[in-house]
Short mmCIF file of N, CA and C in Angstrom, two decimals:
data_model
loop_
_atom_site.label_atom_id
_atom_site.label_comp_id
_atom_site.label_asym_id
_atom_site.label_seq_id
_atom_site.Cartn_x
_atom_site.Cartn_y
_atom_site.Cartn_z
N MET B 1 1.41 -36.11 21.85
CA MET B 1 0.14 -35.38 21.09
C MET B 1 0.58 -34.60 20.02
N GLY B 2 1.61 -33.85 20.09
CA GLY B 2 2.05 -32.98 19.12
C GLY B 2 1.41 -31.47 19.17
N LEU B 3 1.92 -30.47 18.35
CA LEU B 3 1.59 -29.15 18.27
C LEU B 3 0.26 -29.09 17.62
N THR B 4 -0.72 -27.95 18.08
CA THR B 4 -1.76 -27.73 17.26
C THR B 4 -1.44 -26.70 16.51
N THR B 5 -2.22 -26.37 15.37
CA THR B 5 -1.86 -25.28 14.50
C THR B 5 -1.86 -24.05 15.26
N GLU B 6 -2.72 -23.77 16.27
CA GLU B 6 -2.72 -22.74 17.03
C GLU B 6 -1.37 -22.45 17.90
N GLU B 7 -0.87 -23.47 18.31
CA GLU B 7 0.55 -23.40 18.96
C GLU B 7 1.62 -22.84 17.98
N MET B 8 1.60 -23.56 16.68
CA MET B 8 2.53 -23.31 15.66
C MET B 8 2.31 -21.86 15.31
N LEU B 9 1.28 -21.21 15.19
CA LEU B 9 1.18 -19.73 14.86
C LEU B 9 1.60 -18.85 15.87
N GLU B 10 1.32 -19.25 17.23
CA GLU B 10 1.92 -18.47 18.47
C GLU B 10 3.24 -18.41 18.37
N ILE B 11 4.06 -19.49 18.09
CA ILE B 11 5.44 -19.49 18.15
C ILE B 11 5.94 -18.46 16.98
N VAL B 12 5.29 -18.81 15.61
CA VAL B 12 5.63 -17.74 14.58
C VAL B 12 5.47 -16.33 15.00
N LEU B 13 4.21 -16.02 15.32
CA LEU B 13 3.89 -14.60 15.74
C LEU B 13 4.59 -14.12 16.63
N LYS B 14 5.49 -14.70 17.65
CA LYS B 14 6.47 -14.25 18.39
C LYS B 14 7.67 -13.68 17.87
N ASN B 15 7.98 -14.34 16.47
CA ASN B 15 8.98 -13.91 15.74
C ASN B 15 9.02 -13.21 14.42
N ILE B 16 7.94 -12.87 14.17
CA ILE B 16 7.83 -11.69 13.10
C ILE B 16 7.05 -10.42 13.53
N SER B 17 6.97 -9.46 12.83
CA SER B 17 6.59 -8.15 13.17
C SER B 17 5.09 -7.95 12.99
N SER B 18 4.38 -6.98 13.59
CA SER B 18 2.97 -6.74 13.13
C SER B 18 2.65 -6.54 11.75
N LYS B 19 3.57 -5.65 11.08
CA LYS B 19 3.46 -5.48 9.54
C LYS B 19 3.68 -6.94 8.89
N GLU B 20 4.65 -7.60 9.10
CA GLU B 20 4.71 -9.03 8.54
C GLU B 20 3.54 -9.91 8.56
N LYS B 21 2.99 -9.83 9.95
CA LYS B 21 1.78 -10.69 10.31
C LYS B 21 0.64 -10.20 9.30
N GLU B 22 0.33 -8.83 9.13
CA GLU B 22 -0.57 -8.55 8.32
C GLU B 22 -0.44 -8.70 6.77
N GLN B 23 0.65 -8.70 6.21
CA GLN B 23 0.87 -9.06 4.92
C GLN B 23 1.38 -10.44 4.57
N SER B 24 1.14 -11.28 5.48
CA SER B 24 2.11 -12.50 5.03
C SER B 24 0.62 -13.73 4.96
N ILE B 25 1.24 -15.01 4.55
CA ILE B 25 0.30 -16.25 4.86
C ILE B 25 1.18 -17.03 5.50
N VAL B 26 0.66 -17.62 6.44
CA VAL B 26 1.50 -18.69 7.22
C VAL B 26 0.79 -20.01 7.03
N TYR B 27 1.64 -20.96 6.70
CA TYR B 27 1.17 -22.36 6.39
C TYR B 27 2.02 -23.51 7.29
N GLY B 28 1.14 -24.41 7.82
CA GLY B 28 1.77 -25.30 8.85
C GLY B 28 1.74 -26.63 8.29
N ASP B 29 2.71 -27.65 8.31
CA ASP B 29 2.63 -28.92 7.89
C ASP B 29 2.41 -29.86 9.42
N LYS B 30 1.26 -30.38 9.33
CA LYS B 30 0.80 -31.25 10.50
C LYS B 30 1.51 -32.43 10.50
N LYS B 31 2.33 -32.93 9.69
CA LYS B 31 3.02 -34.19 9.71
C LYS B 31 4.36 -33.93 10.51
N ILE B 32 4.33 -34.60 11.78
CA ILE B 32 5.50 -34.64 12.59
C ILE B 32 6.73 -35.32 11.90
N LEU B 33 7.83 -34.56 11.86
CA LEU B 33 9.11 -35.12 11.35
C LEU B 33 10.03 -35.68 12.26
N GLU B 34 10.86 -36.62 12.09
CA GLU B 34 11.76 -37.22 12.84
C GLU B 34 13.13 -36.72 12.64
N ILE B 35 13.98 -36.81 13.74
CA ILE B 35 15.44 -36.29 13.47
C ILE B 35 15.94 -37.00 12.27
N GLY B 36 16.59 -36.27 11.34
CA GLY B 36 17.10 -36.68 10.20
C GLY B 36 16.42 -36.85 8.85
N ASP B 37 15.13 -36.60 9.14
CA ASP B 37 13.99 -36.56 7.82
C ASP B 37 14.58 -35.48 7.09
N ASP B 38 14.07 -35.78 5.67
CA ASP B 38 14.53 -34.56 4.73
C ASP B 38 13.49 -33.53 4.84
N VAL B 39 13.75 -32.21 4.82
CA VAL B 39 13.06 -31.14 4.76
C VAL B 39 13.25 -30.27 3.67
N ARG B 40 12.21 -29.76 2.72
CA ARG B 40 12.52 -29.10 1.82
C ARG B 40 12.41 -27.75 2.11
N ILE B 41 13.35 -26.96 1.85
CA ILE B 41 13.65 -25.55 2.38
C ILE B 41 13.78 -24.66 1.01
N GLY B 42 12.84 -24.18 0.38
CA GLY B 42 12.97 -23.57 -0.92
C GLY B 42 13.53 -24.35 -1.94
N LYS B 43 14.79 -24.12 -2.74
CA LYS B 43 15.21 -25.20 -3.68
C LYS B 43 16.22 -26.09 -3.19
N LYS B 44 16.46 -26.26 -1.80
CA LYS B 44 17.39 -27.23 -1.36
C LYS B 44 16.61 -28.03 -0.23
N THR B 45 17.38 -29.19 0.14
CA THR B 45 16.68 -30.12 1.17
C THR B 45 17.96 -30.07 2.36
N ILE B 46 17.20 -30.12 3.47
CA ILE B 46 18.22 -30.31 4.66
C ILE B 46 17.56 -31.25 5.54
N LYS B 47 18.29 -31.75 6.68
CA LYS B 47 17.89 -32.78 7.60
C LYS B 47 17.19 -32.06 8.69
N MET B 48 16.02 -32.66 9.08
CA MET B 48 15.36 -32.11 10.43
C MET B 48 16.30 -32.28 11.47
N PRO B 49 16.52 -31.11 12.39
CA PRO B 49 17.43 -31.38 13.62
C PRO B 49 16.90 -32.01 14.66
N PHE B 50 15.71 -32.20 15.04
CA PHE B 50 14.88 -32.68 15.88
C PHE B 50 13.64 -33.17 15.64
N LYS B 51 12.86 -33.91 16.36
CA LYS B 51 11.63 -34.14 16.28
C LYS B 51 10.70 -33.02 16.15
N GLY B 52 9.94 -32.81 15.08
CA GLY B 52 9.13 -31.62 15.00
C GLY B 52 8.51 -31.38 13.76
N TYR B 53 8.05 -29.92 13.61
CA TYR B 53 7.18 -29.72 12.61
C TYR B 53 7.88 -28.49 11.60
N VAL B 54 7.21 -28.03 10.44
CA VAL B 54 7.87 -27.19 9.60
C VAL B 54 6.55 -26.07 9.54
N VAL B 55 6.74 -24.97 9.56
CA VAL B 55 6.03 -23.84 9.21
C VAL B 55 6.59 -22.77 8.29
N PHE B 56 5.73 -22.73 7.34
CA PHE B 56 6.46 -21.78 6.13
C PHE B 56 5.53 -20.50 6.31
N VAL B 57 6.22 -19.40 6.17
CA VAL B 57 5.56 -17.87 6.20
C VAL B 57 5.98 -17.24 4.90
N ASP B 58 4.74 -17.12 3.87
CA ASP B 58 5.21 -16.34 2.83
C ASP B 58 4.91 -15.02 3.25
N LEU B 59 5.98 -13.92 3.13
CA LEU B 59 5.97 -12.77 3.71
C LEU B 59 5.45 -11.88 2.67
N VAL B 60 5.34 -12.01 1.38
CA VAL B 60 5.00 -11.40 0.19
C VAL B 60 4.27 -12.33 -0.75
N PRO B 61 2.86 -12.71 -0.38
CA PRO B 61 2.36 -13.68 -1.06
C PRO B 61 1.89 -13.25 -2.51
N LYS B 62 1.66 -12.20 -2.88
CA LYS B 62 1.06 -11.69 -4.02
C LYS B 62 2.39 -11.58 -5.05
N ALA B 63 3.41 -11.52 -4.51
CA ALA B 63 4.67 -11.39 -5.61
C ALA B 63 5.10 -12.69 -6.15
N ASN B 64 5.86 -12.45 -7.55
CA ASN B 64 6.42 -13.85 -7.98
C ASN B 64 7.64 -14.20 -7.19
N TRP B 65 7.92 -15.59 -7.35
CA TRP B 65 9.07 -15.98 -6.42
C TRP B 65 9.99 -15.52 -6.57
N GLY B 66 11.02 -15.75 -5.53
CA GLY B 66 12.40 -15.02 -5.35
C GLY B 66 12.37 -13.82 -4.43
N HIS B 67 11.59 -13.94 -3.46
CA HIS B 67 11.07 -12.93 -2.51
C HIS B 67 11.19 -13.40 -1.26
N PRO B 68 11.22 -12.57 -0.09
CA PRO B 68 11.44 -13.12 1.62
C PRO B 68 10.41 -14.09 1.81
N SER B 69 10.85 -15.07 2.41
CA SER B 69 10.06 -15.98 3.17
C SER B 69 10.81 -16.51 4.42
N LEU B 70 10.03 -17.23 5.35
CA LEU B 70 10.58 -17.75 6.35
C LEU B 70 10.24 -19.36 6.56
N TYR B 71 11.03 -19.97 6.91
CA TYR B 71 10.77 -21.49 7.67
C TYR B 71 11.18 -21.53 8.95
N PHE B 72 10.27 -22.08 9.78
CA PHE B 72 10.22 -22.40 11.29
C PHE B 72 10.30 -23.81 11.42
N LEU B 73 11.42 -24.35 11.72
CA LEU B 73 11.49 -25.86 12.18
C LEU B 73 11.40 -25.62 13.69
N ILE B 74 10.21 -26.22 14.02
CA ILE B 74 9.71 -26.15 15.61
C ILE B 74 9.96 -27.39 16.25
N ASP B 75 10.86 -27.45 17.25
CA ASP B 75 11.04 -28.84 18.14
C ASP B 75 9.52 -29.04 19.02
N ASP B 76 9.31 -30.40 18.80
CA ASP B 76 7.86 -30.88 19.26
C ASP B 76 8.07 -30.85 20.81
N LYS B 77 9.18 -30.97 21.58
CA LYS B 77 9.18 -31.20 22.91
C LYS B 77 9.49 -29.78 23.35
N THR B 78 10.45 -29.07 23.04
CA THR B 78 10.81 -27.57 23.77
C THR B 78 10.03 -26.57 23.05
N HIS B 79 9.31 -26.77 21.94
CA HIS B 79 8.68 -25.55 21.07
C HIS B 79 9.76 -24.68 20.75
N ASP B 80 11.08 -24.76 20.76
CA ASP B 80 12.02 -23.84 20.32
C ASP B 80 11.93 -23.87 18.71
N ALA B 81 12.24 -22.77 18.02
CA ALA B 81 12.26 -22.83 16.58
C ALA B 81 13.44 -22.21 16.01
N ASN B 82 14.04 -23.01 15.03
CA ASN B 82 15.08 -22.60 14.21
C ASN B 82 14.41 -21.88 12.97
N VAL B 83 14.99 -20.70 12.80
CA VAL B 83 14.20 -19.85 11.72
C VAL B 83 15.25 -19.68 10.63
N ILE B 84 14.60 -20.06 9.38
CA ILE B 84 15.67 -19.99 8.18
C ILE B 84 15.04 -18.99 7.05
N LYS B 85 15.93 -18.00 6.70
CA LYS B 85 15.48 -17.29 5.82
C LYS B 85 15.50 -17.85 4.21
N GLU B 86 14.54 -17.67 3.48
CA GLU B 86 14.59 -18.21 2.18
C GLU B 86 14.08 -17.35 1.15
N GLU B 87 13.93 -17.72 -0.24
CA GLU B 87 13.26 -16.74 -1.13
C GLU B 87 12.14 -17.63 -2.09
N PHE B 88 12.24 -18.99 -1.68
CA PHE B 88 11.10 -19.88 -2.45
C PHE B 88 10.23 -20.74 -1.63
N PRO B 89 9.26 -21.25 -1.92
CA PRO B 89 8.25 -22.17 -1.08
C PRO B 89 8.82 -23.50 -1.17
N PRO B 90 8.17 -24.33 -0.21
CA PRO B 90 8.64 -25.68 -0.23
C PRO B 90 8.05 -26.55 -1.23
N TYR B 91 6.85 -26.15 -1.85
CA TYR B 91 6.14 -26.72 -2.95
C TYR B 91 5.82 -25.82 -3.87
N PHE B 92 5.76 -26.47 -5.39
CA PHE B 92 5.11 -25.75 -6.43
C PHE B 92 4.02 -26.55 -7.09
N GLY B 93 2.82 -26.18 -7.04
CA GLY B 93 1.76 -27.03 -7.51
C GLY B 93 0.84 -27.56 -6.40
N ASP B 94 0.91 -28.86 -6.22
CA ASP B 94 -0.19 -29.53 -5.34
C ASP B 94 0.86 -29.67 -4.00
N TYR B 95 -0.02 -29.20 -3.03
CA TYR B 95 0.57 -29.24 -1.54
C TYR B 95 -0.09 -30.63 -0.99
N PRO B 96 0.75 -31.26 -0.06
CA PRO B 96 0.36 -32.47 0.39
C PRO B 96 -0.88 -32.20 1.46
N GLN B 97 -1.62 -33.20 1.91
CA GLN B 97 -2.70 -32.80 2.73
C GLN B 97 -2.55 -32.48 4.03
N SER B 98 -1.41 -32.63 4.62
CA SER B 98 -0.70 -32.28 5.89
C SER B 98 -0.41 -30.72 5.84
N PHE B 99 -0.33 -30.31 4.85
CA PHE B 99 -0.05 -28.84 4.74
C PHE B 99 -1.21 -27.81 4.78
N LYS B 100 -1.34 -27.11 5.81
CA LYS B 100 -2.68 -26.22 5.91
C LYS B 100 -2.25 -24.79 6.01
N VAL B 101 -3.17 -24.02 5.67
CA VAL B 101 -2.88 -22.60 5.89
C VAL B 101 -3.71 -22.15 7.35
N ILE B 102 -2.71 -21.66 7.83
CA ILE B 102 -3.06 -21.32 9.40
C ILE B 102 -3.51 -19.89 9.55
N GLN B 103 -2.90 -18.86 8.85
CA GLN B 103 -3.47 -17.56 8.76
C GLN B 103 -3.04 -16.91 7.44
N ARG B 104 -4.09 -15.91 7.14
CA ARG B 104 -3.93 -15.11 5.96
C ARG B 104 -4.05 -13.79 6.23
N TYR B 105 -2.96 -13.10 6.01
CA TYR B 105 -3.28 -11.32 6.29
C TYR B 105 -3.46 -11.17 7.46
N GLY B 106 -3.10 -11.74 8.62
CA GLY B 106 -3.61 -11.51 10.04
C GLY B 106 -4.79 -12.04 10.47
N LYS B 107 -5.36 -12.84 9.53
CA LYS B 107 -6.86 -13.65 10.05
C LYS B 107 -6.79 -15.07 9.84
N LYS B 108 -7.71 -15.71 10.34
CA LYS B 108 -7.99 -16.94 10.18
C LYS B 108 -8.59 -17.24 9.00
N PRO B 109 -8.21 -18.24 8.17
CA PRO B 109 -8.70 -18.36 6.83
C PRO B 109 -10.05 -19.11 7.03
N PRO B 110 -11.01 -18.94 5.83
CA PRO B 110 -12.21 -19.59 5.99
C PRO B 110 -12.29 -21.17 6.15
N HIS B 111 -10.94 -21.86 5.39
CA HIS B 111 -10.96 -23.28 5.90
C HIS B 111 -9.28 -23.35 5.66
N ASP B 112 -8.84 -24.41 6.22
CA ASP B 112 -7.37 -24.70 6.15
C ASP B 112 -6.72 -25.14 4.88
N ARG B 113 -7.32 -25.32 3.88
CA ARG B 113 -6.85 -25.56 2.44
C ARG B 113 -7.14 -24.45 1.59
N TYR B 114 -7.03 -23.25 2.16
CA TYR B 114 -7.47 -21.95 1.45
C TYR B 114 -6.30 -21.44 0.84
N PHE B 115 -5.74 -21.86 -0.29
CA PHE B 115 -4.58 -21.39 -0.85
C PHE B 115 -4.63 -20.17 -1.74
N ASN B 116 -5.79 -19.75 -2.11
CA ASN B 116 -5.93 -18.52 -2.86
C ASN B 116 -5.43 -17.37 -2.40
N ILE B 117 -4.36 -16.78 -2.91
CA ILE B 117 -3.88 -15.38 -2.42
C ILE B 117 -4.38 -14.22 -3.06
N PHE B 118 -4.99 -14.32 -4.11
CA PHE B 118 -5.84 -13.11 -4.78
C PHE B 118 -7.34 -13.02 -4.50
N ASP B 119 -7.74 -12.78 -3.41
CA ASP B 119 -9.09 -12.69 -3.05
C ASP B 119 -9.38 -11.35 -2.29
N GLU B 120 -10.60 -11.14 -1.77
CA GLU B 120 -10.84 -9.87 -1.00
C GLU B 120 -10.82 -10.04 0.28
N THR B 121 -10.38 -11.11 1.01
CA THR B 121 -10.54 -11.24 2.51
C THR B 121 -9.64 -10.47 3.33
N ASN B 122 -8.50 -9.80 2.56
CA ASN B 122 -7.88 -8.96 3.40
C ASN B 122 -8.04 -7.37 3.33
N LYS B 123 -9.14 -7.24 2.68
CA LYS B 123 -9.66 -5.98 2.48
C LYS B 123 -10.26 -5.18 3.89
N LYS B 124 -10.01 -3.99 4.21
CA LYS B 124 -10.51 -3.46 5.38
C LYS B 124 -12.05 -3.20 5.06
N GLU B 125 -13.02 -3.36 6.14
CA GLU B 125 -14.25 -2.96 5.89
C GLU B 125 -14.66 -1.53 6.32
N ALA B 126 -15.32 -1.00 5.41
CA ALA B 126 -15.57 0.28 5.37
C ALA B 126 -16.44 0.93 6.50
#
């Protein structure tokens, strides 16, 4: 059946701080990868170590690239995650349809293709 985006997010949130959660955007790729498939991690490509999913966490979404981000390679069976520190996103420009926004600044996005980082959804209500 595979992991839901909610399960992916739960795994990520166990591995980042509350501050990181509030200031980051979490993206999940719903395409399941097989062992040995190519995975784009920043500017490099690695082999997927198990059957599973990739989740990308932009820790400073409003900064230009060359800043901290995390990649989670999540095992489909065990739900264990390999966490990789990086400074660049997996894509520049068009994102594949399987690439979804799971969480924005600690909140669920209005829709899962909401890639706009410069909006007002992260402001606190008065």
